C-alpha positions as a LaTeX table, in Angstrom:
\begin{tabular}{lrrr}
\hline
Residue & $x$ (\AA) & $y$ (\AA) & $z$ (\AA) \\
\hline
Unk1 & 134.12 & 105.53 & 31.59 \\
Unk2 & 137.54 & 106.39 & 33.84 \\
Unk3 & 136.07 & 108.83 & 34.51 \\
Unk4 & 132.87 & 108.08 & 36.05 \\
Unk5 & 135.22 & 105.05 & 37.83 \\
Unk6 & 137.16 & 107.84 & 39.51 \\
Unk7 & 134.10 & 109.70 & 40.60 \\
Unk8 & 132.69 & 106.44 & 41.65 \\
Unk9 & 135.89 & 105.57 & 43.74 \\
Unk10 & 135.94 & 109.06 & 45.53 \\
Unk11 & 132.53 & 108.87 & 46.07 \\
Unk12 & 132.53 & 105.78 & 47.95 \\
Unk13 & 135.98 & 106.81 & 50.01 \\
Unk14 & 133.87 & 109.77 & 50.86 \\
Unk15 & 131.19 & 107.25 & 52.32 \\
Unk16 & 133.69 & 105.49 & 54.25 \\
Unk17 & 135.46 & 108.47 & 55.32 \\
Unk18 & 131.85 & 109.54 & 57.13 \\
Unk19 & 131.07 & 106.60 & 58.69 \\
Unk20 & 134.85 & 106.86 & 59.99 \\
Unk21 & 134.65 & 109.95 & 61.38 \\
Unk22 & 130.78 & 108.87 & 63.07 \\
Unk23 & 132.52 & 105.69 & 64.42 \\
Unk24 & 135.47 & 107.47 & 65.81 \\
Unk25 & 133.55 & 110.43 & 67.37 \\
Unk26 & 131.71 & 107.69 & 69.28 \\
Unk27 & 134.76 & 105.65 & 70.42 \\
Unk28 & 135.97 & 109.12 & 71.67 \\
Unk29 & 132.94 & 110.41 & 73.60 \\
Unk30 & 133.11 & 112.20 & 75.99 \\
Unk31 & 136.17 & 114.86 & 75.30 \\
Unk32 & 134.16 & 117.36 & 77.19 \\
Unk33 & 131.94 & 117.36 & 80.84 \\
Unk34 & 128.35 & 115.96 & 79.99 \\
Unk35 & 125.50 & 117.90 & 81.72 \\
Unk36 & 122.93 & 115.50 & 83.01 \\
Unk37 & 119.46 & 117.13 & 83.87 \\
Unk38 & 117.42 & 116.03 & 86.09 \\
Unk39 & 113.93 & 117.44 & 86.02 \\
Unk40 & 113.05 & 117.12 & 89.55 \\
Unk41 & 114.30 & 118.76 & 92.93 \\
Unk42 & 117.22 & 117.35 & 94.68 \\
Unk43 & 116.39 & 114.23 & 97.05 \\
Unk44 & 113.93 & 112.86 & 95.77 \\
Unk45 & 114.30 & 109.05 & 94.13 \\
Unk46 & 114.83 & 110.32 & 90.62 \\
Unk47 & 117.38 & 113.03 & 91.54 \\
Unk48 & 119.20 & 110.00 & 94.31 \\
Unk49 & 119.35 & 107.58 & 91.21 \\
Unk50 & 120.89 & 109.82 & 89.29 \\
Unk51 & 123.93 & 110.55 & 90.83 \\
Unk52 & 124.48 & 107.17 & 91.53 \\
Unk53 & 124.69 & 106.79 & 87.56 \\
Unk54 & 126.66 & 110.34 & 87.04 \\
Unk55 & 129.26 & 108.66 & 89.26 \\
Unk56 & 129.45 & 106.18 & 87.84 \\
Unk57 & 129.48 & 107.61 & 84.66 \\
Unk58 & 132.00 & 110.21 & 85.69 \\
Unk59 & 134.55 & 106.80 & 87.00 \\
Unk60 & 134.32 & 105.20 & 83.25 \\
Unk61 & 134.80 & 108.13 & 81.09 \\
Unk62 & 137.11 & 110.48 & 82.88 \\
Unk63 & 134.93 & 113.71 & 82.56 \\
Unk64 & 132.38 & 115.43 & 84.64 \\
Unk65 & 128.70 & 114.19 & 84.54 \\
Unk66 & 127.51 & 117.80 & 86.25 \\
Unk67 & 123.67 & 116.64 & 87.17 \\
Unk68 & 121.43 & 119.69 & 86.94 \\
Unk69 & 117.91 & 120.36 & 88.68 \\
Unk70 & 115.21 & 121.81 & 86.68 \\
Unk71 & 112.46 & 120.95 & 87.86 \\
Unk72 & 108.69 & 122.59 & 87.13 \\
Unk73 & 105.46 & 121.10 & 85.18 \\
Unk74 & 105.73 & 117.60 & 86.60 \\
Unk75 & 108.91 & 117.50 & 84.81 \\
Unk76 & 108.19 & 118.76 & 81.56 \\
Unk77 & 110.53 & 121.69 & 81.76 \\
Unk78 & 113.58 & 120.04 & 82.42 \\
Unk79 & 112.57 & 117.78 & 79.62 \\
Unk80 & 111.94 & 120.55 & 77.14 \\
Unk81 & 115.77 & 121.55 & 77.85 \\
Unk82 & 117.11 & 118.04 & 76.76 \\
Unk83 & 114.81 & 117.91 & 73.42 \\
Unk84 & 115.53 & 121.64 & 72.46 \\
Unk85 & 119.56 & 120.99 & 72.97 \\
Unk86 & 122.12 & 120.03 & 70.82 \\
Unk87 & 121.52 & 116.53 & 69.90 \\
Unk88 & 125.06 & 115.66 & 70.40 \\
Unk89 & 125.18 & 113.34 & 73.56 \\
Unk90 & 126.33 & 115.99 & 75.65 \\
Unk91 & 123.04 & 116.85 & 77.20 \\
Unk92 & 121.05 & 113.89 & 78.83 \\
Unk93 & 117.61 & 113.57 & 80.67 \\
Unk94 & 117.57 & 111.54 & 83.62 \\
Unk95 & 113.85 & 110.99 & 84.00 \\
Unk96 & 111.22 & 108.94 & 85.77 \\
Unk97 & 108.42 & 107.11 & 83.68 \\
Unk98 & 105.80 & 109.95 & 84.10 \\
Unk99 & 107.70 & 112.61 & 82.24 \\
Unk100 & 108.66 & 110.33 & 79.68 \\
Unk101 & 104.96 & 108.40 & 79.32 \\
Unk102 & 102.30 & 110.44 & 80.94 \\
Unk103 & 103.14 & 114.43 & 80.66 \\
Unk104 & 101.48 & 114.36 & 76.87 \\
Unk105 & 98.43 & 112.97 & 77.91 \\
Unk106 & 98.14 & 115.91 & 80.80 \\
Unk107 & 99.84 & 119.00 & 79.69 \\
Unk108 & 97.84 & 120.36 & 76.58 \\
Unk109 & 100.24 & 122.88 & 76.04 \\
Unk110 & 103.66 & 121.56 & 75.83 \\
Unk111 & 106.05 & 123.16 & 73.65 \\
Unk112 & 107.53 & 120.15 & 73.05 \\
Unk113 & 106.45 & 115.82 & 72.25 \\
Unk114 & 108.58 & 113.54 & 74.64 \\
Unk115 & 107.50 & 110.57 & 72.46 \\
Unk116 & 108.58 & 112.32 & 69.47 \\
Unk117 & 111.44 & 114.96 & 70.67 \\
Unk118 & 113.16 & 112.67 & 72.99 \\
Unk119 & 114.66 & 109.25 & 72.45 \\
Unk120 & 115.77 & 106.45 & 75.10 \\
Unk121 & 118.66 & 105.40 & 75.77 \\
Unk122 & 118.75 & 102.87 & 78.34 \\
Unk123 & 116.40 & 102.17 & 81.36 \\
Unk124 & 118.37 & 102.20 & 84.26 \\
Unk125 & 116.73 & 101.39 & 87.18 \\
Unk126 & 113.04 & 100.22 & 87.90 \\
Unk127 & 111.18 & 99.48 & 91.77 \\
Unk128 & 107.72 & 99.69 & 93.46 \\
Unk129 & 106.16 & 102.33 & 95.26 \\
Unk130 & 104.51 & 101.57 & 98.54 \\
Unk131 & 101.56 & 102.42 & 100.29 \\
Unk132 & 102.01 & 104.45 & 103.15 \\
Unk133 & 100.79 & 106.14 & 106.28 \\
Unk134 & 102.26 & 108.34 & 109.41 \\
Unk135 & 103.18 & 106.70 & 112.34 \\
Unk136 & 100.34 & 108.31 & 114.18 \\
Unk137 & 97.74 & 106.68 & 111.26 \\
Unk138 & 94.87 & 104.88 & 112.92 \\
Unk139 & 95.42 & 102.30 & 109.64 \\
Unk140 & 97.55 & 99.62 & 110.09 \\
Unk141 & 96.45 & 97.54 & 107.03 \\
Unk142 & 95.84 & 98.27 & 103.37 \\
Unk143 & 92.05 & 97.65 & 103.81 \\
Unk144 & 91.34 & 99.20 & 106.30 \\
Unk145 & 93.05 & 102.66 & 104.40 \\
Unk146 & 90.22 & 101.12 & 101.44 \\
Unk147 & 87.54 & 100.13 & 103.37 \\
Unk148 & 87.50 & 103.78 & 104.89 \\
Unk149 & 88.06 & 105.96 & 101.98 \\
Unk150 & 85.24 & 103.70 & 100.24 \\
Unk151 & 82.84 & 105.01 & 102.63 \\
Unk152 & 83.88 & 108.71 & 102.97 \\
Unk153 & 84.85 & 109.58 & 99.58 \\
Unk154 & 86.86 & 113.19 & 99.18 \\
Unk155 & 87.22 & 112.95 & 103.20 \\
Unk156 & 90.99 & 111.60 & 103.02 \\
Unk157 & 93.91 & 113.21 & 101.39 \\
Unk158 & 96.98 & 111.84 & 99.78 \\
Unk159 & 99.92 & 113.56 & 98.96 \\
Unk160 & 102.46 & 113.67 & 95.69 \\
Unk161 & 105.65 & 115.07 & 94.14 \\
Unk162 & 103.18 & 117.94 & 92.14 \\
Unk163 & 100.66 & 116.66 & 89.56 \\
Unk164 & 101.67 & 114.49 & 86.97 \\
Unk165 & 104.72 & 113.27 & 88.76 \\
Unk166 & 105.27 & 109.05 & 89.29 \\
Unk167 & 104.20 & 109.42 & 92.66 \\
Unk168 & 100.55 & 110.75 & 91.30 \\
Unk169 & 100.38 & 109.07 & 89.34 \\
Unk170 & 100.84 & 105.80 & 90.96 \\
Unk171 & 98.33 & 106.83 & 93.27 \\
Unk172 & 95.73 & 107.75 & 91.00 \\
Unk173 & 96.03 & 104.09 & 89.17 \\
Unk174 & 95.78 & 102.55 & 93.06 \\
Unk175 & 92.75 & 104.25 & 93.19 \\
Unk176 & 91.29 & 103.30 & 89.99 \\
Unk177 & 92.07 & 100.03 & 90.56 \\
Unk178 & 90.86 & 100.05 & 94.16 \\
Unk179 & 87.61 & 102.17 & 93.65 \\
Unk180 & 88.54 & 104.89 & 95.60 \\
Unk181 & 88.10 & 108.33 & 95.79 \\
Unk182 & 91.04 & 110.87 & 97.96 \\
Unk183 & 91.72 & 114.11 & 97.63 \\
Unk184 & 94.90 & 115.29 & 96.03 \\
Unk185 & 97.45 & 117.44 & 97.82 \\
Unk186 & 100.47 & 118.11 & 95.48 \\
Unk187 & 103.68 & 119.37 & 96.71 \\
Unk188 & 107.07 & 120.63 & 95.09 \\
Unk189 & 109.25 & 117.27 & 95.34 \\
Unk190 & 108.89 & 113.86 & 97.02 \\
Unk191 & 110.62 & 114.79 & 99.87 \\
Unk192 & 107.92 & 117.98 & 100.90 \\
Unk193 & 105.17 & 115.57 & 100.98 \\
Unk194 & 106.57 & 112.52 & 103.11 \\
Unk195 & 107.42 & 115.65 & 105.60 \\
Unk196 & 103.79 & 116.24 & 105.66 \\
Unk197 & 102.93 & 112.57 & 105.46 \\
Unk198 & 105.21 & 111.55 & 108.84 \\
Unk199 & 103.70 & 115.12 & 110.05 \\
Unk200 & 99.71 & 113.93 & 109.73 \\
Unk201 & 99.19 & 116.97 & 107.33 \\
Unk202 & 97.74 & 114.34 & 104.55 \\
Unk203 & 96.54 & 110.71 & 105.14 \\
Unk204 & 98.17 & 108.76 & 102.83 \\
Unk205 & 100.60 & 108.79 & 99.73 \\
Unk206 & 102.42 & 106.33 & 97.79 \\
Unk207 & 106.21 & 107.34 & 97.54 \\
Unk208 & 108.77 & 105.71 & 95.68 \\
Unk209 & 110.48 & 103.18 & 97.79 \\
Unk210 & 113.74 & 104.51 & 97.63 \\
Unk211 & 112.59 & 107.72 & 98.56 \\
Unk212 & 111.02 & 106.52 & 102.11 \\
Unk213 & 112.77 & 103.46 & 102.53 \\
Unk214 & 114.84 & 104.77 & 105.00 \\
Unk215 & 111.72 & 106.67 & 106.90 \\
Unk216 & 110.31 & 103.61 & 106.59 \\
Unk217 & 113.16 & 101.95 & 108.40 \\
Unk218 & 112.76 & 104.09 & 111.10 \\
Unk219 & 109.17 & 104.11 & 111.75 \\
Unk220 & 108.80 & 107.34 & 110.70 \\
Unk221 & 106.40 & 106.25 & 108.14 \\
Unk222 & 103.78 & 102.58 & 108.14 \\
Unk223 & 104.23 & 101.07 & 105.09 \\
Unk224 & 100.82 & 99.23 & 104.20 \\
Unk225 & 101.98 & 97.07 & 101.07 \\
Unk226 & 104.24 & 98.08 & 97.68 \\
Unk227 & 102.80 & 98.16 & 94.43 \\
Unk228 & 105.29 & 95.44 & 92.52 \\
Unk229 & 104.28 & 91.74 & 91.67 \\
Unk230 & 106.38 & 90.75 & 94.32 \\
Unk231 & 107.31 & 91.59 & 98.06 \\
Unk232 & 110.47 & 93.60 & 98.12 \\
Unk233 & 113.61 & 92.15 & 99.48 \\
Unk234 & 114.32 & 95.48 & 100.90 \\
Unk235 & 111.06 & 94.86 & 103.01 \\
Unk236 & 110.58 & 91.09 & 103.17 \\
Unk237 & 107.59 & 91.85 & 105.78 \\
Unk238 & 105.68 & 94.66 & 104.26 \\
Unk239 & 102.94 & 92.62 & 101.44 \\
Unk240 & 102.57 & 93.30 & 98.17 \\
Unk241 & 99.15 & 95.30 & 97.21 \\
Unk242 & 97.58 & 91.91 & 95.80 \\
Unk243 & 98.49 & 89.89 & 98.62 \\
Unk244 & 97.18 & 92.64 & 101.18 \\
Unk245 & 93.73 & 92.66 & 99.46 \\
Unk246 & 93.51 & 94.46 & 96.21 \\
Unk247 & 94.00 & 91.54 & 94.08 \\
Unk248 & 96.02 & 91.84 & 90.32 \\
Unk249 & 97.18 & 95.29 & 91.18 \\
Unk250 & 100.95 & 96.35 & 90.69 \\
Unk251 & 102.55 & 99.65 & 89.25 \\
Unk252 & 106.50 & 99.91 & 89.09 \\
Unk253 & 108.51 & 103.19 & 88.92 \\
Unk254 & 111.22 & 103.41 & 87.01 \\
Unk255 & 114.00 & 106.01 & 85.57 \\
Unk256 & 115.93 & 106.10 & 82.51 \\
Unk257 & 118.23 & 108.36 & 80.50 \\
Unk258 & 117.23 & 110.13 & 76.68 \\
Unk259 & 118.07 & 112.19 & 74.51 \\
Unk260 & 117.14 & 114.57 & 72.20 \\
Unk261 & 116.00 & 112.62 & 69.06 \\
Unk262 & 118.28 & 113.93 & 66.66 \\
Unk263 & 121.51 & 112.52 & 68.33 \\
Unk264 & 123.24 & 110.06 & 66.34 \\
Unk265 & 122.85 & 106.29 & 66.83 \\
Unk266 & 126.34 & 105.48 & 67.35 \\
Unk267 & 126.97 & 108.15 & 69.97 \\
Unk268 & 123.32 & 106.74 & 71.54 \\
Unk269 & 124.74 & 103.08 & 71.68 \\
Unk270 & 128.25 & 104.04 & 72.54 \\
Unk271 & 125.90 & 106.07 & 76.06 \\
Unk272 & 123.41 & 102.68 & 76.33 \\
Unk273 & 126.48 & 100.48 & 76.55 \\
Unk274 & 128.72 & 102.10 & 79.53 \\
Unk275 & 125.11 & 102.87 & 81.54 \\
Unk276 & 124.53 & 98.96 & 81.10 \\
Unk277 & 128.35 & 98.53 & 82.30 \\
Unk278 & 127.58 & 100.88 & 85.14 \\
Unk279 & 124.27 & 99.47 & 86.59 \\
Unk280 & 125.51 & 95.50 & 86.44 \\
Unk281 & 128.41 & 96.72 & 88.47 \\
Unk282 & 128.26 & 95.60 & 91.76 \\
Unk283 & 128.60 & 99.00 & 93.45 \\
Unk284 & 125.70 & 100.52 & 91.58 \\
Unk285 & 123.10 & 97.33 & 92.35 \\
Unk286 & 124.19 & 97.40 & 95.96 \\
Unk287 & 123.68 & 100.85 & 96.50 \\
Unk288 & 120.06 & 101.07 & 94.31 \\
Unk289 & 118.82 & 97.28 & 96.21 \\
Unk290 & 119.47 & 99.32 & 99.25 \\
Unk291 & 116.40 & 101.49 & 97.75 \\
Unk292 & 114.63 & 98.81 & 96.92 \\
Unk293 & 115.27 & 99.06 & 93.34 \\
Unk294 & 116.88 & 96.93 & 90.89 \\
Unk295 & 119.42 & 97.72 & 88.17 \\
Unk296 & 118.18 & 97.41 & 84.75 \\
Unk297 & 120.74 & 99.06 & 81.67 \\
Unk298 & 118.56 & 97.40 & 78.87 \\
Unk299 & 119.22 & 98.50 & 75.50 \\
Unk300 & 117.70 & 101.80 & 73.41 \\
Unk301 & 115.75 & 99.69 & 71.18 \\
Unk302 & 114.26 & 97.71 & 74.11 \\
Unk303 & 113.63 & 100.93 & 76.16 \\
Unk304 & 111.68 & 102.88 & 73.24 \\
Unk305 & 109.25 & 100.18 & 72.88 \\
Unk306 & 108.91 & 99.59 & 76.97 \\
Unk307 & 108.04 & 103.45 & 76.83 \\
Unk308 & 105.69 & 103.37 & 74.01 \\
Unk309 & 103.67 & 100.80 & 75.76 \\
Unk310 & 104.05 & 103.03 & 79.05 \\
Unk311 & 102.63 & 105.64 & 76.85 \\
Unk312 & 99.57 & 103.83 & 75.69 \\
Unk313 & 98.71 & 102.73 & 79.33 \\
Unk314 & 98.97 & 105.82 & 81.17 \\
Unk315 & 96.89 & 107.36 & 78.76 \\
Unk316 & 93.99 & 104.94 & 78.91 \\
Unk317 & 94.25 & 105.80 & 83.10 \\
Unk318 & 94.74 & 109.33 & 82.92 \\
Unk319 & 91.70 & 109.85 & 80.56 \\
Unk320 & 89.35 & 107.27 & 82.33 \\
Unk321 & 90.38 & 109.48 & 85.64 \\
Unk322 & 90.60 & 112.41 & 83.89 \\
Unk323 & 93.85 & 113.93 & 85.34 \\
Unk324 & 94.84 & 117.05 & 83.62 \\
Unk325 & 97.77 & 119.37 & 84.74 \\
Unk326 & 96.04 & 122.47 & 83.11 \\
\hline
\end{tabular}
């Protein structure tokens, strides 16, 4: 009976001992740089949001967030990278909402599940997309982009970040919604296709807003109206897609950060709660309202189910349009 006391008593100092050494590993993350990939080229909104967060990232923990491009397959192959690493917080995915939602339902060969691989961590920042034309467009309002595409369908273009990115994707739904019926130009990165957009290579796109804000600013581009449920504060004057005629429409972009699924939950939380720290400070909300984002730093629980719903809508879209990658 002392005996099986004693084995009792080391087995449960043994217990305690673990769970010490988990809680203290996450109270000292990071002791080492963190590589943050990023599975799109540099400058376009996801690769711009990210930094913001490595930096401030990089301020609160004293070590290097070193963001990485990897971009290919709408995402998917900087997104294999994070699931196939070691799930020890060290390697995160700084994504937008189609790689983490929509890639499944269009790449029939992935090597890897993002809903099952990959695991949220916090949702960091979230904004509309807008509507937009050159500056040489002969549209000036949403229905008159509608009204013409309606009646020559396949005769206009619209351009994207490559298929399967946000930017498709979020024109593909307009166009559901809308009953419409454009061609599809894709193009390596966000940036390539506003080029050709300002340029009057393709007709139309719908960009992230913090991508072409600043074209926007400068009448390099005509914004037509932005897909959120209200008008942006970052363009009081530019109406929303229901108010300018397509009524109940509205698609947000977002970003957010995961991991591979295996990472433990304390090292997870210890992650979710210095990106929440980061995006209420005022530096990082100035900086992402100047893109006409928001700052969002919810937590992983929160951000799993917001992407499992994600998941279940973009598939019902992507099926009922039947947009494959392959």
């Amino acid at each position: 009976m002392k005996r099986l006391g004693t084995t009792v008593c080391a087995a449960t100092t043994v217990v305690f001992m673990l769970f010490g050494a988990l809680d203290a590993s996450a109270q000292a993350f990071p002791v080492k740089p963190v590589r943050m990939v990023v599975p799109f080229v540099a400058g376009g909104a996801t690769d711009v949001i990210a930094r913001l967060l490595a930096q401030g990232l990089n301020e609160r923990w004293g070590q290097s967030v070193l963001v990485e491009n990897r971009s290919g397959a709408g995402g998917s192959i900087g997104s294999e990278i994070v699931s196939k690493s070691n799930p020890d917080g060290y390697t995160l995915l700084f994504a937008s909402g189609s790689v983490l939602s929509a890639n499944q339902h269009m790449y029939k060969k992935m090597s890897h599940d993002p809903g099952r691989d990959l695991t949220g961590i916090s949702l960091v920042a979230s904004g509309p997309q807008v509507i937009a034309v050159g500056p040489a467009s002969k549209f000036t309002t949403l229905m008159d982009l509608v009204n013409a595409v309606r009646t020559s369908p396949g005769k206009f273009t619209y351009g994207s970040a490559g298929v399967g990115s946000q930017v498709h994707l979020a024109a593909e739904s307009f166009e559901y919604f809308a009953r419409m019926d454009s061609v599809h130009v894709p193009y390596k990165g966000e940036v390539v296709a506003i080029t050709d957009l300002i340029g009057g290579q393709i007709d139309w796109a719908a960009p992230n807003l913090g991508a072409s804000i600043n074209f926007i600013r400068d009448r390099k581009l005509r914004a037509l109206a932005v897909t959120g449920p209200k008008r942006s504060p970052a363009l009081p004057d530019v109406p929303t897609v229901s108010e300018a005629g397509i009524t109940g429409f509205e698609n947000l972009g977002w970003f957010g950060v995961a991991v591979a699924s295996a990472t433990p939950r304390d090292i997870i939380n210890r992650i979710a709660d210095d990106i929440a720290k980061v995006t209420a400070g005022s530096t990082f909300r100035e900086r992402v309202a100047g893109l006409g984002m928001e700052g969002v730093g919810n937590r992983p629980d929160e951000f799993n189910k917001y992407i499992r719903e994600e998941i279940a809508r973009w598939g019902k879209i992507i099926r009922e349009r039947k947009i494959t990658a392959q």
